[in-house]
């Protein structure tokens, strides 16, 4: 690169730079003086002040953890509150040989070696330096006294009053509200260390987990002067924490209890949704467990007992339990068939007790071996006629079936704010190719029509599907939160989160009357002359639209112990039932699953009715005034095509 | 009457001048001496600050050794040879920064590293600390001084590209240092005072406008915390409160080596890295810090001397910028730890624990040595 030689500028440039060097040197000297002045100020002028702080006393900034927001049911009954409790804390840095200190604690309180091991584990969960680690909760007065007596042998050990999460409803909401537990190492890494300093618990499951950000609040702090032993002498400055937000859930404690009672000790799940709002009114997974021990740290043995129980109390059947929906989806399939134009309300199928694909010898059986004769859509729903739905499914084909059933939320997460919901499975051609590398066979479409085969749904999805029948296709994601700070869950959640959920669009049928045919079929299930659940429907003070179903239990679940009597019982089909009521103007939609209950209409339907009764009937056993139809309805006047 | 000029230089004279071992090795004795003193002092303070952690000390010692070797290697290169490679290095450096943006390794919420697993992991922004002033120096040295408006504009663009890229990582401390290193070249090149005053005057209205029209609420909050760390007492403010108490309680003479209570026992989580001056101040008092500052001033003085003596314009500008930037390290770190300036992550040069900043700084001094020791050689040609 040729450069012009600039000899004449050379000396001028050098002079310029030299001048700037001098300016730079002056600036450096001046700024150094500023630093020295600052240090002089701190070390000479403020020396006394800092020495006082440093020598006998130290200033500490102590975080003040915010109190966790409370959780109420829709009527203001408390589901989760905070109870003052005395805890034993150890500050590792002040304890010296903390192993030995733990030994003394165990000895003084006469605890077991198991407790000792638990303490050690808690101590090892490192937090900020000098942060007291709570190792034992809910001290009794005697224990506090014993600690006081031994205080001289226990450096770094303190008895402190803390607010500890408490679930007065015990097992009732363990699967929906969830519980908080101690922050573990993994969570510690992901948390905002500032906002969680001083906080020892975090939502682990359910609402507690999903709304952790709201419930937690914002940390406060106080600047305190402590002596050399860490005792607080004086508070210099305090900023109050911002307490967590209280949540009002859509759940109803009374309905929840009624639903649990209706299950009558059987294993199963109940979900009740208010169709107009998507609010979940009850969410039962039985058996349940008491979440309270999980807050303070459940013992290994107690946990093992829960974990290994054959009844699987820790298993959230509502959100995680996957079952073939069985006949419960027939009303939705019927509506889809009408919309797709493959059947009309009047078209009939002759049922000899089985269905055969043209050119195939295999007989697809109706549950009623003798056959129902010539059946139309409404009759097919009422009788849960399999032959009719084999035919319908065959005409629809798997692709359309997949599309329509997905609109009803099957095979995807449907909830707005429930933690750890399973997506279930709505099979399609593509899915089968990817999963099994096999083509789709026509016979597989047939059994989709009666809710069997590869299909896997959760009770929550069934509840949402029947809610869509009740709302005529209006989609609202079911949710547990009713309001917090006067805002709905949709308002509280970030737009992009809601967008990412990809809520299915409202189901718009070619003719809205198609809904009525499906719904009337469901009503006939309960109230029709040959309805499969008429025994239950007859007893109701209002009209119900429902549908029974059976989920086949194919194999014994892995890990279950072989026990002849139990295994046989556990081989029985799961009983399903979905319904909404009052049929004309639905106020509640319910899905029930009774594990190994065998008969949907015989076992699950009465549960559904009890739940609906609990919601619609007043204490006098009559319909609550707000649920009575505005105009007295004559039996025949209901939606009849 | 310049006798020096009149006297013809004989071969013997040249040989005598170049005879000393240091000169033949292109080592500047003063710089080496001061740097060795700082290295020794660093290990001394670090031993206390790290809680007598020998592993850490050995690592720091190795970093010093490695950095010194690197410095001496760099000192062997002729400055004009360096200048030839500057534009390419700049393009390469900016390319790496873009690569960080695209595929960088994220650690602790910031994307600053390029990670080739098993091969190397490094921060491209570190390179820029040297490349930036070299680039501006290279560019301005091609033109007459003081720089014309057009040259200033080009320089600013050259500075702002890496500045913005590093700011986005986000790494405020490093981006400001790089901005400063580029700006110092302009300053050394005689940037007219009216421009300097104008720039400072423009900052204020721009900042005000940004505050009201551009920044979102959470960003404002962050700026406020940055300006007033004590409003965030559990985070950065925590360190400030603690370090002020540590410094203050040191008094004039300090508590003595290994005897600092605040910095050892308390919550100074970065006591051996960015906040090491608090340990030093507590244990050695005002006197100790003043001695350190004196050593720094000697180093800066030597750097400015080299700047004035440098024979090429490129050498002058680069040496001046490197020296002034070094002072920025010192000022920002001590100012920040003593609560005078907002907290940005800038280490105390040569004292804080950490290999990367040592290597970068020592490379800079290697360049200073090269500028100085190759001078006489150039003079003869």
GROMACS .gro file of N, CA and C in nm, chain A residues 1 3-4 6 8-10 12-18 20-21 23-25 27-29 31-32 34-36 38-40 42-44 46-48 50-51 53-55 57-64 93 128-131 194-195 197 219-221 223 237 239, chain B residues 141-146 186-193 196 230-235 238 241-242 244-245 247-252 255 261-262 265-267 281-282 285-286 289-290 293 297 300 304 307-308 311 313 316-317 324 327 330-331 334-335 338-340:
model
  378
    1UNK      N    1   0.085  -0.121   0.000
    1UNK     CA    2   0.000   0.000   0.000
    1UNK      C    3   0.088   0.125   0.000
    3UNK      N    4   0.212   0.483   0.059
    3UNK     CA    5   0.164   0.595   0.140
    3UNK      C    6   0.246   0.718   0.107
    4UNK      N    7   0.179   0.830   0.103
    4UNK     CA    8   0.259   0.952   0.082
    4UNK      C    9   0.347   0.977   0.204
    6UNK      N   10   0.498   1.194   0.468
    6UNK     CA   11   0.456   1.326   0.513
    6UNK      C   12   0.558   1.379   0.611
    8UNK      N   13   0.692   1.660   0.648
    8UNK     CA   14   0.675   1.794   0.707
    8UNK      C   15   0.575   1.791   0.820
    9UNK      N   16   0.483   1.692   0.821
    9UNK     CA   17   0.386   1.686   0.929
    9UNK      C   18   0.441   1.615   1.051
   10UNK      N   19   0.549   1.545   1.030
   10UNK     CA   20   0.595   1.453   1.133
   10UNK      C   21   0.617   1.520   1.267
   12UNK      N   22   0.510   1.803   1.366
   12UNK     CA   23   0.387   1.866   1.416
   12UNK      C   24   0.301   1.762   1.486
   13UNK      N   25   0.289   1.645   1.422
   13UNK     CA   26   0.211   1.536   1.483
   13UNK      C   27   0.269   1.499   1.619
   14UNK      N   28   0.401   1.486   1.624
   14UNK     CA   29   0.465   1.446   1.748
   14UNK      C   30   0.438   1.548   1.858
   15UNK      N   31   0.442   1.672   1.820
   15UNK     CA   32   0.416   1.777   1.919
   15UNK      C   33   0.273   1.769   1.971
   16UNK      N   34   0.183   1.747   1.876
   16UNK     CA   35   0.041   1.735   1.911
   16UNK      C   36   0.022   1.622   2.012
   17UNK      N   37   0.078   1.504   1.978
   17UNK     CA   38   0.062   1.389   2.066
   17UNK      C   39   0.126   1.418   2.201
   18UNK      N   40   0.243   1.480   2.199
   18UNK     CA   41   0.310   1.510   2.327
   18UNK      C   42   0.223   1.599   2.415
   20UNK      N   43  -0.098   1.611   2.410
   20UNK     CA   44  -0.207   1.529   2.462
   20UNK      C   45  -0.158   1.437   2.574
   21UNK      N   46  -0.034   1.390   2.562
   21UNK     CA   47   0.022   1.307   2.669
   21UNK      C   48   0.025   1.385   2.799
   23UNK      N   49  -0.170   1.637   2.879
   23UNK     CA   50  -0.308   1.650   2.926
   23UNK      C   51  -0.352   1.520   2.993
   24UNK      N   52  -0.320   1.407   2.925
   24UNK     CA   53  -0.358   1.276   2.981
   24UNK      C   54  -0.295   1.255   3.117
   25UNK      N   55  -0.169   1.289   3.130
   25UNK     CA   56  -0.101   1.269   3.258
   25UNK      C   57  -0.168   1.352   3.367
   27UNK      N   58  -0.479   1.450   3.374
   27UNK     CA   59  -0.609   1.389   3.406
   27UNK      C   60  -0.589   1.268   3.497
   28UNK      N   61  -0.490   1.184   3.461
   28UNK     CA   62  -0.463   1.066   3.542
   28UNK      C   63  -0.432   1.106   3.686
   29UNK      N   64  -0.350   1.207   3.702
   29UNK     CA   65  -0.313   1.250   3.836
   29UNK      C   66  -0.435   1.302   3.912
   31UNK      N   67  -0.753   1.233   3.863
   31UNK     CA   68  -0.847   1.127   3.898
   31UNK      C   69  -0.791   1.036   4.008
   32UNK      N   70  -0.660   1.017   4.006
   32UNK     CA   71  -0.600   0.939   4.115
   32UNK      C   72  -0.622   1.010   4.248
   34UNK      N   73  -0.874   1.191   4.313
   34UNK     CA   74  -1.014   1.167   4.349
   34UNK      C   75  -1.026   1.033   4.423
   35UNK      N   76  -0.959   0.931   4.368
   35UNK     CA   77  -0.965   0.799   4.433
   35UNK      C   78  -0.908   0.805   4.574
   36UNK      N   79  -0.794   0.872   4.584
   36UNK     CA   80  -0.732   0.879   4.717
   36UNK      C   81  -0.822   0.955   4.813
   38UNK      N   82  -1.143   0.967   4.802
   38UNK     CA   83  -1.254   0.878   4.840
   38UNK      C   84  -1.208   0.779   4.947
   39UNK      N   85  -1.090   0.723   4.926
   39UNK     CA   86  -1.039   0.627   5.024
   39UNK      C   87  -1.010   0.697   5.157
   40UNK      N   88  -0.960   0.819   5.147
   40UNK     CA   89  -0.934   0.897   5.268
   40UNK      C   90  -1.064   0.919   5.345
   42UNK      N   91  -1.334   0.731   5.334
   42UNK     CA   92  -1.381   0.605   5.394
   42UNK      C   93  -1.292   0.561   5.509
   43UNK      N   94  -1.161   0.572   5.489
   43UNK     CA   95  -1.069   0.509   5.584
   43UNK      C   96  -1.025   0.601   5.696
   44UNK      N   97  -1.037   0.730   5.675
   44UNK     CA   98  -0.994   0.822   5.780
   44UNK      C   99  -1.115   0.893   5.842
   46UNK      N  100  -1.445   0.842   5.790
   46UNK     CA  101  -1.551   0.753   5.837
   46UNK      C  102  -1.496   0.631   5.911
   47UNK      N  103  -1.371   0.638   5.947
   47UNK     CA  104  -1.307   0.521   6.007
   47UNK      C  105  -1.382   0.468   6.128
   48UNK      N  106  -1.415   0.562   6.218
   48UNK     CA  107  -1.484   0.524   6.341
   48UNK      C  108  -1.611   0.444   6.309
   50UNK      N  109  -1.702   0.285   6.043
   50UNK     CA  110  -1.682   0.153   5.984
   50UNK      C  111  -1.621   0.055   6.082
   51UNK      N  112  -1.536   0.105   6.169
   51UNK     CA  113  -1.476   0.015   6.267
   51UNK      C  114  -1.582  -0.038   6.361
   53UNK      N  115  -1.884  -0.080   6.298
   53UNK     CA  116  -1.960  -0.182   6.225
   53UNK      C  117  -1.880  -0.310   6.215
   54UNK      N  118  -1.752  -0.296   6.197
   54UNK     CA  119  -1.673  -0.413   6.162
   54UNK      C  120  -1.624  -0.492   6.283
   55UNK      N  121  -1.588  -0.421   6.389
   55UNK     CA  122  -1.516  -0.494   6.492
   55UNK      C  123  -1.604  -0.581   6.579
   57UNK      N  124  -1.936  -0.545   6.590
   57UNK     CA  125  -2.064  -0.560   6.521
   57UNK      C  126  -2.042  -0.566   6.372
   58UNK      N  127  -2.135  -0.626   6.308
   58UNK     CA  128  -2.124  -0.631   6.162
   58UNK      C  129  -2.258  -0.591   6.105
   59UNK      N  130  -2.253  -0.526   5.991
   59UNK     CA  131  -2.381  -0.504   5.925
   59UNK      C  132  -2.408  -0.621   5.832
   60UNK      N  133  -2.527  -0.667   5.840
   60UNK     CA  134  -2.571  -0.771   5.749
   60UNK      C  135  -2.693  -0.720   5.678
   61UNK      N  136  -2.711  -0.765   5.560
   61UNK     CA  137  -2.839  -0.742   5.497
   61UNK      C  138  -2.914  -0.873   5.504
   62UNK      N  139  -3.025  -0.870   5.572
   62UNK     CA  140  -3.101  -0.993   5.583
   62UNK      C  141  -3.221  -0.987   5.490
   63UNK      N  142  -3.235  -1.088   5.409
   63UNK     CA  143  -3.354  -1.091   5.326
   63UNK      C  144  -3.476  -1.121   5.413
   64UNK      N  145  -3.587  -1.060   5.380
   64UNK     CA  146  -3.712  -1.095   5.446
   64UNK      C  147  -3.799  -1.161   5.340
   93UNK      N  148  -2.192  -2.136   5.871
   93UNK     CA  149  -2.069  -2.061   5.896
   93UNK      C  150  -2.047  -2.033   6.044
  128UNK      N  151  -2.693  -1.915   5.018
  128UNK     CA  152  -2.598  -1.805   5.035
  128UNK      C  153  -2.520  -1.826   5.164
  129UNK      N  154  -2.399  -1.775   5.166
  129UNK     CA  155  -2.326  -1.788   5.292
  129UNK      C  156  -2.402  -1.718   5.405
  130UNK      N  157  -2.392  -1.771   5.522
  130UNK     CA  158  -2.454  -1.714   5.641
  130UNK      C  159  -2.605  -1.721   5.640
  131UNK      N  160  -2.661  -1.792   5.547
  131UNK     CA  161  -2.806  -1.803   5.550
  131UNK      C  162  -2.843  -1.922   5.635
  194UNK      N  163  -3.182  -1.348   4.404
  194UNK     CA  164  -3.216  -1.235   4.491
  194UNK      C  165  -3.358  -1.251   4.543
  195UNK      N  166  -3.451  -1.272   4.453
  195UNK     CA  167  -3.590  -1.276   4.496
  195UNK      C  168  -3.620  -1.396   4.585
  197UNK      N  169  -3.393  -1.525   4.800
  197UNK     CA  170  -3.308  -1.538   4.917
  197UNK      C  171  -3.400  -1.536   5.039
  219UNK      N  172  -3.915  -1.023   4.749
  219UNK     CA  173  -3.838  -1.026   4.872
  219UNK      C  174  -3.817  -0.883   4.926
  220UNK      N  175  -3.814  -0.871   5.057
  220UNK     CA  176  -3.777  -0.746   5.121
  220UNK      C  177  -3.645  -0.769   5.190
  221UNK      N  178  -3.596  -0.667   5.260
  221UNK     CA  179  -3.469  -0.689   5.329
  221UNK      C  180  -3.459  -0.593   5.444
  223UNK      N  181  -3.140  -0.410   5.680
  223UNK     CA  182  -2.999  -0.397   5.711
  223UNK      C  183  -2.992  -0.402   5.861
  237UNK      N  184  -3.224  -0.035   5.865
  237UNK     CA  185  -3.306   0.006   5.752
  237UNK      C  186  -3.391  -0.113   5.713
  239UNK      N  187  -3.687  -0.261   5.426
  239UNK     CA  188  -3.779  -0.252   5.312
  239UNK      C  189  -3.870  -0.372   5.320
  782UNK      N  190  -0.344   0.718   1.175
  782UNK     CA  191  -0.203   0.740   1.142
  782UNK      C  192  -0.183   0.759   0.993
  783UNK      N  193  -0.279   0.716   0.914
  783UNK     CA  194  -0.268   0.729   0.769
  783UNK      C  195  -0.295   0.873   0.723
  784UNK      N  196  -0.352   0.953   0.813
  784UNK     CA  197  -0.389   1.089   0.772
  784UNK      C  198  -0.316   1.192   0.858
  785UNK      N  199  -0.327   1.313   0.813
  785UNK     CA  200  -0.266   1.419   0.893
  785UNK      C  201  -0.345   1.445   1.019
  786UNK      N  202  -0.274   1.488   1.120
  786UNK     CA  203  -0.340   1.522   1.245
  786UNK      C  204  -0.361   1.673   1.249
  787UNK      N  205  -0.451   1.725   1.323
  787UNK     CA  206  -0.559   1.650   1.391
  787UNK      C  207  -0.660   1.595   1.292
  827UNK      N  208  -0.851   0.874   1.952
  827UNK     CA  209  -0.896   1.002   1.897
  827UNK      C  210  -0.841   1.118   1.980
  828UNK      N  211  -0.846   1.098   2.109
  828UNK     CA  212  -0.796   1.201   2.199
  828UNK      C  213  -0.647   1.226   2.176
  829UNK      N  214  -0.574   1.116   2.172
  829UNK     CA  215  -0.429   1.128   2.152
  829UNK      C  216  -0.396   1.190   2.016
  830UNK      N  217  -0.483   1.163   1.920
  830UNK     CA  218  -0.460   1.214   1.785
  830UNK      C  219  -0.495   1.363   1.776
  831UNK      N  220  -0.532   1.421   1.889
  831UNK     CA  221  -0.556   1.564   1.890
  831UNK      C  222  -0.696   1.603   1.849
  832UNK      N  223  -0.789   1.515   1.876
  832UNK     CA  224  -0.930   1.550   1.850
  832UNK      C  225  -0.958   1.688   1.909
  833UNK      N  226  -1.012   1.775   1.825
  833UNK     CA  227  -1.027   1.914   1.867
  833UNK      C  228  -1.116   1.924   1.990
  834UNK      N  229  -1.079   2.014   2.077
  834UNK     CA  230  -1.152   2.030   2.203
  834UNK      C  231  -1.299   2.061   2.179
  837UNK      N  232  -1.476   1.742   2.145
  837UNK     CA  233  -1.486   1.670   2.273
  837UNK      C  234  -1.597   1.732   2.358
  871UNK      N  235  -2.712   0.056   4.580
  871UNK     CA  236  -2.763   0.031   4.714
  871UNK      C  237  -2.913   0.013   4.716
  872UNK      N  238  -2.978   0.041   4.602
  872UNK     CA  239  -3.121   0.015   4.596
  872UNK      C  240  -3.148  -0.133   4.574
  873UNK      N  241  -3.044  -0.209   4.552
  873UNK     CA  242  -3.059  -0.353   4.531
  873UNK      C  243  -2.971  -0.425   4.633
  874UNK      N  244  -3.006  -0.414   4.759
  874UNK     CA  245  -2.911  -0.454   4.863
  874UNK      C  246  -2.883  -0.603   4.868
  875UNK      N  247  -2.968  -0.683   4.808
  875UNK     CA  248  -2.940  -0.827   4.813
  875UNK      C  249  -2.858  -0.871   4.694
  876UNK      N  250  -2.849  -0.788   4.592
  876UNK     CA  251  -2.772  -0.822   4.474
  876UNK      C  252  -2.639  -0.748   4.475
  879UNK      N  253  -2.527  -0.533   4.774
  879UNK     CA  254  -2.473  -0.610   4.885
  879UNK      C  255  -2.321  -0.597   4.890
  882UNK      N  256  -2.208  -0.241   4.999
  882UNK     CA  257  -2.220  -0.216   5.143
  882UNK      C  258  -2.106  -0.284   5.218
  883UNK      N  259  -2.082  -0.408   5.180
  883UNK     CA  260  -1.978  -0.484   5.248
  883UNK      C  261  -1.839  -0.431   5.217
  885UNK      N  262  -1.752  -0.132   5.130
  885UNK     CA  263  -1.727  -0.002   5.194
  885UNK      C  264  -1.689  -0.021   5.340
  886UNK      N  265  -1.761  -0.114   5.404
  886UNK     CA  266  -1.728  -0.139   5.544
  886UNK      C  267  -1.588  -0.197   5.557
  888UNK      N  268  -1.331  -0.154   5.346
  888UNK     CA  269  -1.231  -0.050   5.317
  888UNK      C  270  -1.220   0.045   5.436
  889UNK      N  271  -1.338   0.090   5.480
  889UNK     CA  272  -1.341   0.190   5.587
  889UNK      C  273  -1.275   0.142   5.714
  890UNK      N  274  -1.298   0.017   5.748
  890UNK     CA  275  -1.245  -0.032   5.875
  890UNK      C  276  -1.095  -0.059   5.867
  891UNK      N  277  -1.040  -0.048   5.747
  891UNK     CA  278  -0.897  -0.069   5.734
  891UNK      C  279  -0.815   0.046   5.791
  892UNK      N  280  -0.872   0.164   5.789
  892UNK     CA  281  -0.803   0.279   5.844
  892UNK      C  282  -0.678   0.315   5.766
  893UNK      N  283  -0.588   0.382   5.833
  893UNK     CA  284  -0.469   0.431   5.765
  893UNK      C  285  -0.368   0.319   5.743
  896UNK      N  286  -0.537  -0.361   5.898
  896UNK     CA  287  -0.541  -0.457   6.008
  896UNK      C  288  -0.428  -0.558   6.000
  902UNK      N  289  -1.115  -0.885   5.878
  902UNK     CA  290  -1.229  -0.965   5.924
  902UNK      C  291  -1.346  -0.954   5.828
  903UNK      N  292  -1.370  -0.832   5.783
  903UNK     CA  293  -1.487  -0.810   5.698
  903UNK      C  294  -1.478  -0.891   5.569
  906UNK      N  295  -1.462  -1.297   5.655
  906UNK     CA  296  -1.574  -1.368   5.714
  906UNK      C  297  -1.705  -1.335   5.645
  907UNK      N  298  -1.712  -1.215   5.593
  907UNK     CA  299  -1.844  -1.173   5.550
  907UNK      C  300  -1.875  -1.206   5.407
  908UNK      N  301  -1.976  -1.141   5.365
  908UNK     CA  302  -2.033  -1.178   5.237
  908UNK      C  303  -1.972  -1.100   5.123
  922UNK      N  304  -0.747  -0.299   5.095
  922UNK     CA  305  -0.767  -0.178   5.175
  922UNK      C  306  -0.786  -0.212   5.321
  923UNK      N  307  -0.853  -0.323   5.348
  923UNK     CA  308  -0.880  -0.357   5.487
  923UNK      C  309  -0.750  -0.400   5.556
  926UNK      N  310  -0.468  -0.091   5.463
  926UNK     CA  311  -0.506   0.046   5.492
  926UNK      C  312  -0.481   0.142   5.378
  927UNK      N  313  -0.498   0.270   5.410
  927UNK     CA  314  -0.482   0.375   5.311
  927UNK      C  315  -0.339   0.373   5.255
  930UNK      N  316  -0.305   0.105   4.986
  930UNK     CA  317  -0.368   0.140   4.858
  930UNK      C  318  -0.286   0.247   4.787
  931UNK      N  319  -0.235   0.343   4.865
  931UNK     CA  320  -0.157   0.451   4.803
  931UNK      C  321  -0.030   0.394   4.738
  934UNK      N  322  -0.138   0.247   4.420
  934UNK     CA  323  -0.168   0.351   4.322
  934UNK      C  324  -0.039   0.412   4.267
  938UNK      N  325   0.082   0.438   3.895
  938UNK     CA  326   0.121   0.564   3.834
  938UNK      C  327   0.256   0.552   3.765
  941UNK      N  328   0.189   0.383   3.443
  941UNK     CA  329   0.125   0.473   3.348
  941UNK      C  330   0.223   0.578   3.300
  945UNK      N  331   0.321   0.660   2.924
  945UNK     CA  332   0.308   0.790   2.859
  945UNK      C  333   0.443   0.836   2.804
  948UNK      N  334   0.487   0.667   2.492
  948UNK     CA  335   0.401   0.733   2.393
  948UNK      C  336   0.472   0.854   2.333
  949UNK      N  337   0.529   0.933   2.422
  949UNK     CA  338   0.594   1.056   2.375
  949UNK      C  339   0.717   1.025   2.292
  952UNK      N  340   0.821   0.661   1.771
  952UNK     CA  341   0.862   0.731   1.650
  952UNK      C  342   0.758   0.727   1.540
  954UNK      N  343   0.365   0.737   1.409
  954UNK     CA  344   0.239   0.791   1.458
  954UNK      C  345   0.151   0.679   1.511
  957UNK      N  346   0.266   0.592   1.852
  957UNK     CA  347   0.227   0.694   1.951
  957UNK      C  348   0.081   0.677   1.991
  958UNK      N  349  -0.003   0.669   1.890
  958UNK     CA  350  -0.147   0.665   1.919
  958UNK      C  351  -0.184   0.538   1.995
  965UNK      N  352  -0.377   0.487   2.859
  965UNK     CA  353  -0.493   0.555   2.918
  965UNK      C  354  -0.602   0.454   2.954
  968UNK      N  355  -0.542   0.294   3.273
  968UNK     CA  356  -0.584   0.376   3.387
  968UNK      C  357  -0.735   0.366   3.410
  971UNK      N  358  -0.810   0.082   3.634
  971UNK     CA  359  -0.780   0.112   3.774
  971UNK      C  360  -0.888   0.201   3.833
  972UNK      N  361  -0.919   0.306   3.760
  972UNK     CA  362  -1.013   0.405   3.815
  972UNK      C  363  -1.152   0.345   3.832
  975UNK      N  364  -1.153   0.068   4.127
  975UNK     CA  365  -1.145   0.122   4.263
  975UNK      C  366  -1.265   0.213   4.290
  976UNK      N  367  -1.303   0.289   4.190
  976UNK     CA  368  -1.420   0.376   4.208
  976UNK      C  369  -1.545   0.296   4.236
  979UNK      N  370  -1.528   0.126   4.590
  979UNK     CA  371  -1.542   0.219   4.702
  979UNK      C  372  -1.674   0.296   4.696
  980UNK      N  373  -1.761   0.257   4.604
  980UNK     CA  374  -1.895   0.317   4.602
  980UNK      C  375  -1.902   0.451   4.534
  981UNK      N  376  -1.800   0.482   4.454
  981UNK     CA  377  -1.797   0.610   4.386
  981UNK      C  378  -1.866   0.601   4.250
   0.00000   0.00000   0.00000
